[in-house]
Tab-separated table of C-alpha atoms in Angstrom:
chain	number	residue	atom	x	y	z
A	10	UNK	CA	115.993	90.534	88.341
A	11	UNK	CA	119.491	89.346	87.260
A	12	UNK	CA	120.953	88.239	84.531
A	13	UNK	CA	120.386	84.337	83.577
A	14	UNK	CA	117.425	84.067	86.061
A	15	UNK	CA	114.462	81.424	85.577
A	16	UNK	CA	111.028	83.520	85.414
A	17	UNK	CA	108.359	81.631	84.905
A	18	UNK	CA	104.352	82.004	84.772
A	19	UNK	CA	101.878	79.114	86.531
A	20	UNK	CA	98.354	78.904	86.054
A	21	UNK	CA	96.868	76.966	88.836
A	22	UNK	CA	94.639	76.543	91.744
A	23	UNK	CA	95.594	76.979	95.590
A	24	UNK	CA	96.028	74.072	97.477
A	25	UNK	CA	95.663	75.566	100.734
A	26	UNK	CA	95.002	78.546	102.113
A	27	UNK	CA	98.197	80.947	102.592
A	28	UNK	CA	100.783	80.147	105.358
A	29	UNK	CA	101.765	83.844	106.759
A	30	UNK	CA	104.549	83.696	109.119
A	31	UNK	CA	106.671	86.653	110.859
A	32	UNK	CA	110.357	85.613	111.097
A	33	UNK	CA	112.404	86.055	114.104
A	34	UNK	CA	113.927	89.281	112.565
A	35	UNK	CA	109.889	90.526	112.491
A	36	UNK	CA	109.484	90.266	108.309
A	37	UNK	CA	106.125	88.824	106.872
A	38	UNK	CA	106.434	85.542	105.121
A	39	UNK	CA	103.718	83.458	102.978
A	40	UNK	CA	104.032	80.519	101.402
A	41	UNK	CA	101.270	79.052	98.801
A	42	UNK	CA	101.459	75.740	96.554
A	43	UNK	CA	99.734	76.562	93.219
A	44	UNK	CA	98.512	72.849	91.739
A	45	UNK	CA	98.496	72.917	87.995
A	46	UNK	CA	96.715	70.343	85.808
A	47	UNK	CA	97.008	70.368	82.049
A	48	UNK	CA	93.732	69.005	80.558
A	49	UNK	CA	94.611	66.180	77.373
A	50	UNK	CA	92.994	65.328	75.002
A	51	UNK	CA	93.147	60.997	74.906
A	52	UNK	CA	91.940	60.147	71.106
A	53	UNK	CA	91.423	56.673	72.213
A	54	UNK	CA	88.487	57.728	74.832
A	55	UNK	CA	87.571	60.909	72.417
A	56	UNK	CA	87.448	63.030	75.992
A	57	UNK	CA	89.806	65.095	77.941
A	58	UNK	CA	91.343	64.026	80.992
A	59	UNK	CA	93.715	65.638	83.455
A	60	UNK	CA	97.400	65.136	83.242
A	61	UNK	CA	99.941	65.254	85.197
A	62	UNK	CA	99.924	67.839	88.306
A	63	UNK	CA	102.377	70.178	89.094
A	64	UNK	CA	102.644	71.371	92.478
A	65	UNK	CA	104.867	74.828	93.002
A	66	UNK	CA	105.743	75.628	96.146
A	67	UNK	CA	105.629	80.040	96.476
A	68	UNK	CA	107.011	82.725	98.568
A	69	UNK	CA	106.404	86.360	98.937
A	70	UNK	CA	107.717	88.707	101.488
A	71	UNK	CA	106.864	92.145	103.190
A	72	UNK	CA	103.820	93.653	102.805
A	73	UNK	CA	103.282	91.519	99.261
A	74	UNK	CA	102.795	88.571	101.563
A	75	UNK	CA	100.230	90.490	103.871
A	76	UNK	CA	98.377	91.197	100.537
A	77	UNK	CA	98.202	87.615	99.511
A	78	UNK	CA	96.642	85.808	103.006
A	79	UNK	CA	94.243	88.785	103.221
A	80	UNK	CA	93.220	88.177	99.451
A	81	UNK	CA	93.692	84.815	98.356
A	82	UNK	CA	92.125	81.139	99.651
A	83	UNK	CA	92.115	77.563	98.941
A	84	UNK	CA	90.793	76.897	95.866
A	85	UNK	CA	90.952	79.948	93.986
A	86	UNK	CA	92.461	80.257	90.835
A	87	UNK	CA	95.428	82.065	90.050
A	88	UNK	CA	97.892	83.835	87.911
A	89	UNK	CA	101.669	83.515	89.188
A	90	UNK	CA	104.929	84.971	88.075
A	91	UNK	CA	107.955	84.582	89.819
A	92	UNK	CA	111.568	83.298	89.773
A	93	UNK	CA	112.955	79.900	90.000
A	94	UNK	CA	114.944	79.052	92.906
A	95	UNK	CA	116.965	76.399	94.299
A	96	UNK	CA	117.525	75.546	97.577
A	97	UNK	CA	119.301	72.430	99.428
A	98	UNK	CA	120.385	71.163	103.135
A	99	UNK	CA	121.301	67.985	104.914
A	100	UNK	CA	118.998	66.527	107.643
A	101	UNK	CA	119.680	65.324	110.834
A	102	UNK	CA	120.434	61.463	109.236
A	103	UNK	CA	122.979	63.415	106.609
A	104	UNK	CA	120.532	63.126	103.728
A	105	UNK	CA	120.686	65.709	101.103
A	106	UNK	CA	117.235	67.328	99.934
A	107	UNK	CA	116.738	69.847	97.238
A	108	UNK	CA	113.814	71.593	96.247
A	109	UNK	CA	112.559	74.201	93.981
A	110	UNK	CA	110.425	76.625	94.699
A	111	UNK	CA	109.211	80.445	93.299
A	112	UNK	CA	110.016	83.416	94.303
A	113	UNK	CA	107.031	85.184	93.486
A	114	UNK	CA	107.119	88.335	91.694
A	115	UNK	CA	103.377	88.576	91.066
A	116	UNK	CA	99.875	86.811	92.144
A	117	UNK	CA	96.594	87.458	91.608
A	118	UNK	CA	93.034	85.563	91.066
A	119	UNK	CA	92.526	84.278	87.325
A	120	UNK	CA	89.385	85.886	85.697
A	121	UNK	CA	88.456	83.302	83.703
A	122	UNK	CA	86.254	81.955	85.782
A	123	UNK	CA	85.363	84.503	88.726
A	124	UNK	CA	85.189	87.818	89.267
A	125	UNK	CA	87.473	90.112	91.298
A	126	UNK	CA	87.617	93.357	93.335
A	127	UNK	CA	90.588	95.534	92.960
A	128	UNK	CA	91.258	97.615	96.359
A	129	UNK	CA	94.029	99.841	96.230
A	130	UNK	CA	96.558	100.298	98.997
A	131	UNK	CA	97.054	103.859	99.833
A	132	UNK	CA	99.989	105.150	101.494
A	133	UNK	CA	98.779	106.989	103.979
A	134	UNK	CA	97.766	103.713	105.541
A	135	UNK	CA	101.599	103.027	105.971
A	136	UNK	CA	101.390	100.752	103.568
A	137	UNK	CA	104.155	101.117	100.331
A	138	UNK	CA	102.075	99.277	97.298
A	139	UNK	CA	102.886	96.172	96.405
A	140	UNK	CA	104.003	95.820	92.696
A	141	UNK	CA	101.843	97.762	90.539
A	142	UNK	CA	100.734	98.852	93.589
A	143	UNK	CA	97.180	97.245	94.330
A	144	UNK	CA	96.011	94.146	96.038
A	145	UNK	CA	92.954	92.309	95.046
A	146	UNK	CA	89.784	91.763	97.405
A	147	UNK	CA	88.662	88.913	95.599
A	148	UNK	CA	84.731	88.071	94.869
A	149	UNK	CA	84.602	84.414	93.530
A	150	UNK	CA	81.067	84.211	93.037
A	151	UNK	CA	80.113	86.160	95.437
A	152	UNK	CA	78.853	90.050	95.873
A	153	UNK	CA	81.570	92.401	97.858
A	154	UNK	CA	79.476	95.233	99.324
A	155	UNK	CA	80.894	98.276	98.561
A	156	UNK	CA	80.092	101.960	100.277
A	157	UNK	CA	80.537	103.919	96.497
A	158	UNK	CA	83.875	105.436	95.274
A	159	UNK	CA	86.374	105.650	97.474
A	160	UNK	CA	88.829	107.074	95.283
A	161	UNK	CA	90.421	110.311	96.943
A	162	UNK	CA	90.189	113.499	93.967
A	163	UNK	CA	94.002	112.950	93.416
A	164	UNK	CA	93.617	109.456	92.372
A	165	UNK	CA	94.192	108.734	88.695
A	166	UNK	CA	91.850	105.422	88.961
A	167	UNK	CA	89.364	106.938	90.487
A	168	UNK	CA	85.982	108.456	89.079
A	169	UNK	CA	85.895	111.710	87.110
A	170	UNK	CA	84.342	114.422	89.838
A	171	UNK	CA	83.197	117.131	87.032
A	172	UNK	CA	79.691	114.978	86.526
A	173	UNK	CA	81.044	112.737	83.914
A	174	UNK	CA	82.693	114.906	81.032
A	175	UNK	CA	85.013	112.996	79.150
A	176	UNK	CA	88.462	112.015	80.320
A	177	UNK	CA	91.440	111.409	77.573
A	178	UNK	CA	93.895	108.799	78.167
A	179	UNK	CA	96.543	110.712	80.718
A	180	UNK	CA	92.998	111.641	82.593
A	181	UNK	CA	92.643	115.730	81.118
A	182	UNK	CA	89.147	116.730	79.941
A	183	UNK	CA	88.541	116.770	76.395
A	184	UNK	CA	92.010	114.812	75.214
A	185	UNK	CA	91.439	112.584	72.387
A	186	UNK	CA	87.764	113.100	72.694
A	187	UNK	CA	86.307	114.237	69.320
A	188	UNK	CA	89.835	115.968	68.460
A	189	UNK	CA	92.899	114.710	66.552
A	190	UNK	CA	96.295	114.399	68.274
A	191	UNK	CA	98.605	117.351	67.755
A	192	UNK	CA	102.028	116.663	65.743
């Protein structure tokens, strides 16, 4: 990020499902529109009602945008972080547009109301993680069949393999378990 940029977080639901594209120089592209509606309170009625809607155009690119049409779809909720950006042309009748649109940093389905599966992207599939290096197989009210741990012995998310002793914080047997911290 550099200095004096715009990051900002939307909470929101997709409007449609991701638009992946491959440009003509052969990089991934996806574009969503997150729709958020801020619920308010009218005294007059004593209810809550919808406000205004913002609509947010977002882009990823790479393998982040691969990620995001083979996890997210209309509808679903989400979490978005990102960075402002402005961009302007002149059409064919010489009139000047501008819009705004994110740059998105991060996505991901809300948990408020769903549920999610976390798959992680290994790198022995070719694959370099995304940020933070996972990318969601999301379960919104439904059941994702899983085969059991799939976690290789080297993975630090994975399951313990000793049978289930205790694992401290940085993932050693017996750290923080029953024993004070050494100073």
């Amino acid at each position: 990020m550099a200095i004096g940029e715009t990051v900002i977080t939307i909470v929101g639901n997709l409007t449609a499902d991701p638009e992946l594209r491959t440009t003509q120089s052969g990089k991934q592209v996806c574009n969503v529109t997150v729709a958020s509606t801020p619920r308010v309170f009218d005294k007059q009625t004593n209810q809550w009602t919808d406000g205004q809607a913002l609509f947010l155009r977002c882009t990823a690119w790479g393998d982040f945008a691969t990620h995001i049409a083979s996890t997210l779809s209309k509808g679903m909720r989400v979490i978005a972080q990102g960075r402002l950006t402005q961009r302007s042309w002149q059409d064919e009748q010489g009139a000047n547009h501008t819009v705004i649109e994110m740059q998105l940093d991060e996505i991901g389905p809300s948990l408020r109301y769903a549920t999610a599966q976390v798959t992680r992207i290994s790198r022995q599939q070719g694959h370099q993680p995304a940020a933070g290096g996972y990318t969601g197989g999301a379960s919104f009210g439904a059941t994702v069949p899983t085969a059991g741990p799939q976690a290789p012995a080297t993975d630090p998310w994975g399951q313990p393999t000793d049978g289930g002793a205790a694992f401290g914080a940085f993932g050693t047997p017996g750290d923080d378990v029953e024993k004070e911290p050494e100073f």
